[in-house]
PDB file of C-alpha atoms in Angstrom:
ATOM      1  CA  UNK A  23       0.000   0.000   0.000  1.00 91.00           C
ATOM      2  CA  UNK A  24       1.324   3.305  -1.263  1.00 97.00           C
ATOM      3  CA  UNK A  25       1.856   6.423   1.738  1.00 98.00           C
ATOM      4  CA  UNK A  26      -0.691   8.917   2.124  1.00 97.00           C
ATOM      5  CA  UNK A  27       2.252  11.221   0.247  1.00 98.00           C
ATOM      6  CA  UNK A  28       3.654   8.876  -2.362  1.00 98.00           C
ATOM      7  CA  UNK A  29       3.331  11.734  -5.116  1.00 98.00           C
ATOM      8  CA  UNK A  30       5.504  14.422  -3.555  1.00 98.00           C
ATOM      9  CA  UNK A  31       8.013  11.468  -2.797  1.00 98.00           C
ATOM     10  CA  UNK A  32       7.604   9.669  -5.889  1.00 98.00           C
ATOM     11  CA  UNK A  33       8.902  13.600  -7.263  1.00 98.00           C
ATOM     12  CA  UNK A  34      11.252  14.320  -4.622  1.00 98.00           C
ATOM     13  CA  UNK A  35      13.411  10.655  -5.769  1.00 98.00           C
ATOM     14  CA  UNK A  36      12.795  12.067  -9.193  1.00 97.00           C
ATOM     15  CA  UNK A  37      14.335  14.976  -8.516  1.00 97.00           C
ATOM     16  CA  UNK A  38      17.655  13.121  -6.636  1.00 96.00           C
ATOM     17  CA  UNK A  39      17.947  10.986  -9.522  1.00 96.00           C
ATOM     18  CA  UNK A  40      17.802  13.855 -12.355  1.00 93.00           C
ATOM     19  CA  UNK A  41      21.724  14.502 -12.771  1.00 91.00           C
ATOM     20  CA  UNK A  42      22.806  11.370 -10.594  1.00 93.00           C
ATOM     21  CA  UNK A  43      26.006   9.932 -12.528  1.00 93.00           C
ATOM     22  CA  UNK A  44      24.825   6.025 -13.814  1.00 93.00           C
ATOM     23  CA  UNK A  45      26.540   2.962 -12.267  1.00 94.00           C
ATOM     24  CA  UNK A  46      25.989  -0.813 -12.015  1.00 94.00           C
ATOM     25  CA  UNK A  47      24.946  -1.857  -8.934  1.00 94.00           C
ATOM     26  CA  UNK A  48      24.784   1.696  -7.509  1.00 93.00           C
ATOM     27  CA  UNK A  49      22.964   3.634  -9.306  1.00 93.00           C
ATOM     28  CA  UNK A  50      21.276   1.738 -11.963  1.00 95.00           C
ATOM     29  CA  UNK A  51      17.459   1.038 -12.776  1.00 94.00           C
ATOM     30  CA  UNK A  52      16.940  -1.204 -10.008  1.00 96.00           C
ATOM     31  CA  UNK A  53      18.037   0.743  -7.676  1.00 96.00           C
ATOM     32  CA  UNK A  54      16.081   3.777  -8.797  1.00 97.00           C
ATOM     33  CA  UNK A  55      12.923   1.122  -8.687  1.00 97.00           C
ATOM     34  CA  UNK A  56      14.291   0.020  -5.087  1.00 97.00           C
ATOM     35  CA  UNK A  57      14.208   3.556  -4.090  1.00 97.00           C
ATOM     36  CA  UNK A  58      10.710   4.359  -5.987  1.00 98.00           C
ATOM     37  CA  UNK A  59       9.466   1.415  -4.413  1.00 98.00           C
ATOM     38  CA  UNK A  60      10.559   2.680  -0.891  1.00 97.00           C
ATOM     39  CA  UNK A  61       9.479   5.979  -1.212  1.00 98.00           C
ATOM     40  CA  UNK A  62       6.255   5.549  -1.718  1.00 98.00           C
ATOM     41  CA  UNK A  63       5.374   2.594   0.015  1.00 98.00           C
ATOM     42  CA  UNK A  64       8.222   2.138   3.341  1.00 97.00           C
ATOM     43  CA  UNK A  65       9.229  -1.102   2.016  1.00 95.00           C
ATOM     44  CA  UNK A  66      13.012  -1.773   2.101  1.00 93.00           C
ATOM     45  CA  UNK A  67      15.265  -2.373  -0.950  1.00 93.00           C
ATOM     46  CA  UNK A  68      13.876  -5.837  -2.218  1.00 92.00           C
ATOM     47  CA  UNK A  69      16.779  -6.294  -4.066  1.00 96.00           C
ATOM     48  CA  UNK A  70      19.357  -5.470  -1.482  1.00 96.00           C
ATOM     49  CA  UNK A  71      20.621  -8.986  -1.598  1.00 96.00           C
ATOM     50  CA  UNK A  72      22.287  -8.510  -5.262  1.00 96.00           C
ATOM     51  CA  UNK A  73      23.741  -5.308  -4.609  1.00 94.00           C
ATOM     52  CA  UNK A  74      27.539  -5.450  -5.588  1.00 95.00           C
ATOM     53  CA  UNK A  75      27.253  -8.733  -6.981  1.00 97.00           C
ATOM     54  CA  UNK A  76      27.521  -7.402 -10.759  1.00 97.00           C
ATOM     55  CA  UNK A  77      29.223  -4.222 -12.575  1.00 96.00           C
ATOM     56  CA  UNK A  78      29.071  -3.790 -15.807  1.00 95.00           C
ATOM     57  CA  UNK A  79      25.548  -4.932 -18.398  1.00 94.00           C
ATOM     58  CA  UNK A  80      27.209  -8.669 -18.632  1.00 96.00           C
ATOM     59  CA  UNK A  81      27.760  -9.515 -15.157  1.00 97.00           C
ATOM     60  CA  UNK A  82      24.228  -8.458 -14.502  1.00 97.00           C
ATOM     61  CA  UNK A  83      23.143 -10.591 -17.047  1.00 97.00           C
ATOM     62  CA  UNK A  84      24.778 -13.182 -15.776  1.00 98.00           C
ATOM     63  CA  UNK A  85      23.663 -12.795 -12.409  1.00 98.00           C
ATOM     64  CA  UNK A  86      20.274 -12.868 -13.393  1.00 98.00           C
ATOM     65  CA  UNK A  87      20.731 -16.130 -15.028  1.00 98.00           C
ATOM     66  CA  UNK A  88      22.695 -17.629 -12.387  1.00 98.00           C
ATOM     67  CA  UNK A  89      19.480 -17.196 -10.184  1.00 98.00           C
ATOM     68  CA  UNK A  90      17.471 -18.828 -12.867  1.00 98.00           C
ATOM     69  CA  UNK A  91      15.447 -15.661 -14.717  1.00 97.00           C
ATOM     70  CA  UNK A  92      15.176 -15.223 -18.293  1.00 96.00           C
ATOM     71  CA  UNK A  93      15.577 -11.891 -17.896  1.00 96.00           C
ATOM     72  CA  UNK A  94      15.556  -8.854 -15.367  1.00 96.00           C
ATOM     73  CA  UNK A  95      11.838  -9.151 -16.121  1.00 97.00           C
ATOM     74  CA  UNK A  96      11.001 -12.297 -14.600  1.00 98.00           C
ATOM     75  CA  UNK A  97      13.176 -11.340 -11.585  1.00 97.00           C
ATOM     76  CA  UNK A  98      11.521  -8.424 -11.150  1.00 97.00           C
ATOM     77  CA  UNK A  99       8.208 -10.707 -11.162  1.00 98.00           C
ATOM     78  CA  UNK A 100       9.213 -12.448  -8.337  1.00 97.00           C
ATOM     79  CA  UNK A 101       9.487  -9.940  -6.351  1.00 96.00           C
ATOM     80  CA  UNK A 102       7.199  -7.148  -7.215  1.00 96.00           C
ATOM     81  CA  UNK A 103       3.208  -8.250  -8.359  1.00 97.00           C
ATOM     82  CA  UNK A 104       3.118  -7.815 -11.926  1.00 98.00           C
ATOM     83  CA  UNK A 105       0.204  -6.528 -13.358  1.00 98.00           C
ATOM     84  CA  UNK A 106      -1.520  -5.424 -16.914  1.00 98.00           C
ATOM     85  CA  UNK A 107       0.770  -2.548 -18.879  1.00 97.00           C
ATOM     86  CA  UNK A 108      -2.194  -0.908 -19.441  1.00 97.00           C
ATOM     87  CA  UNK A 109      -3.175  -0.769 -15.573  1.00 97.00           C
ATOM     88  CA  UNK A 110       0.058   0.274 -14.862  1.00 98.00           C
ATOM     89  CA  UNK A 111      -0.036   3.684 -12.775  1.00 97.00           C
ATOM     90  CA  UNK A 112       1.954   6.714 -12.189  1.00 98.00           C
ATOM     91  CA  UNK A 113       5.118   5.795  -9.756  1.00 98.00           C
ATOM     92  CA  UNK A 114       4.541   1.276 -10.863  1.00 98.00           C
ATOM     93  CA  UNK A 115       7.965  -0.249 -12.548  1.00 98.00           C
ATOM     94  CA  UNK A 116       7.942  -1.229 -16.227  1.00 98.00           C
ATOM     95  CA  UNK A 117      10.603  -3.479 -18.208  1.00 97.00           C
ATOM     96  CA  UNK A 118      11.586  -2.292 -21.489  1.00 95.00           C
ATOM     97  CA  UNK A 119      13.437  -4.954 -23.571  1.00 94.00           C
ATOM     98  CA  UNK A 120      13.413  -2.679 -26.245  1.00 90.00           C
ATOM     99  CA  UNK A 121      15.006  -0.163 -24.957  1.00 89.00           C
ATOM    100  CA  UNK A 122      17.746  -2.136 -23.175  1.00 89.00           C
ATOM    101  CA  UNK A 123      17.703  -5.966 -21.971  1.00 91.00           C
ATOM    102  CA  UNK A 124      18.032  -4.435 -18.382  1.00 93.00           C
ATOM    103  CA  UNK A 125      15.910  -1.334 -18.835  1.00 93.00           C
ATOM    104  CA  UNK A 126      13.165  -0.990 -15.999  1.00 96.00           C
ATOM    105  CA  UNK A 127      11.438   2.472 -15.467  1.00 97.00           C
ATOM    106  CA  UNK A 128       9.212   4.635 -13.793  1.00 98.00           C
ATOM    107  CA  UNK A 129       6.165   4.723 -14.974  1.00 98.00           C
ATOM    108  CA  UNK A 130       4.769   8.677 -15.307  1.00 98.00           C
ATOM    109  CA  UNK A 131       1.507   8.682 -17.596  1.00 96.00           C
ATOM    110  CA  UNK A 132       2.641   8.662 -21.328  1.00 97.00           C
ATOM    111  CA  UNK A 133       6.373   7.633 -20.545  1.00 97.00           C
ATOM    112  CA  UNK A 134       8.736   5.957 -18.731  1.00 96.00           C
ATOM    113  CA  UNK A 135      11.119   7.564 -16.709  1.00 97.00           C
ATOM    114  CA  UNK A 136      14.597   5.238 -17.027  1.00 95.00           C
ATOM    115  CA  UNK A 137      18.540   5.845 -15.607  1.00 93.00           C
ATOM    116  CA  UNK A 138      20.275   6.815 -18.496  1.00 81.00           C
ATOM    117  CA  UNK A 139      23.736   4.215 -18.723  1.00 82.00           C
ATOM    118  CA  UNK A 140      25.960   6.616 -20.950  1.00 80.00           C
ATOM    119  CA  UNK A 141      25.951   9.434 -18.599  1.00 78.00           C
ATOM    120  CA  UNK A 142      23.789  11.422 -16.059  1.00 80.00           C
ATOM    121  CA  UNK A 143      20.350  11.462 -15.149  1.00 89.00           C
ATOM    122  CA  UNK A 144      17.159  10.803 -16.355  1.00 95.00           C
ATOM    123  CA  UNK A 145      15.679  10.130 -19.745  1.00 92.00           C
ATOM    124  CA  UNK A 146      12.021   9.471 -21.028  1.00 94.00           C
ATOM    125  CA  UNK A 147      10.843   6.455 -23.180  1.00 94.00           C
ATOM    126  CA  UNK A 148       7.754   6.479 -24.628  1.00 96.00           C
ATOM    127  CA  UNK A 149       4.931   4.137 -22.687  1.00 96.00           C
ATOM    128  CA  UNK A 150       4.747   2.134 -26.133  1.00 96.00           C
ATOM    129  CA  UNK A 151       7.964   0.131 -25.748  1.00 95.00           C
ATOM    130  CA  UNK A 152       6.717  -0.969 -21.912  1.00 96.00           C
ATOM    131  CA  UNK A 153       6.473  -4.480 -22.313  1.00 97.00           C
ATOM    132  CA  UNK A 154       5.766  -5.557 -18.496  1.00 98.00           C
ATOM    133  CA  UNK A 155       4.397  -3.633 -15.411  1.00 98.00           C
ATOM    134  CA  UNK A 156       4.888  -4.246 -11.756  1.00 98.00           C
ATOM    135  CA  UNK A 157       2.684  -2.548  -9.332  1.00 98.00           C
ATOM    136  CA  UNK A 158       4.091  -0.368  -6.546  1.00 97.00           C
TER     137      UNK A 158
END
């Protein structure tokens, strides 16, 4: 269950995460989910336990195999309820394969909201290429 505030805190991680410099297993997607997640609901880094365990795209990849997912999709699914893309709601985590084999996002109406790997910050994809959604 999201906090009574969830929309000035989903903004306020937004707003941490706009020129935060990208890196694996520090500040990547999943943690920006992780701290989403948080945020707006109190619940503690769910994927704390993989933290440091990867650093670059392959050894993420690899990790996620190791612990028998497909992809960071269907790890994601086990921890987080997945749910419709079109039911998907303002603050919820979406995959996008398209975009990037890791990619997971914000959700924010139209777009998603995504760490950007070759530098800084933030960047939008459109809602289109959101092939799974995971309610927050």
């Amino acid at each position: 269950m999201r906090l009574v505030d969830w929309e000035a805190r989903l903004m306020g991680v937004l707003g941490e995460w706009r020129d935060r410099e990208f890196e694996w297993s520090a500040s990547d997607c999943s943690n920006l989910a992780c701290e989403v997640t948080e945020a707006l609901t109190g619940r503690p880094d769910v994927l704390a336990d993989l933290r440091g365990l990867y650093h670059d795209a392959a050894s993420a990849a690899a990790l996620i195999a190791a612990l028998g997912f497909r992809d960071i999709g269907d790890l994601i699914a086990s921890r987080w309820p997945e749910t419709p893309t079109a039911f998907a709601h303002r603050g919820d985590i979406g995959f996008c394969p398209d975009v990037g084999p890791l990619c997971l996002g914000i959700v924010m109406g139209p777009v998603l909201v995504c760490t950007n790997e070759n530098g800084a910050g933030l960047h939008a994809v459109p809602r289109a290429k959101l092939k799974r959604a995971f309610k927050v």
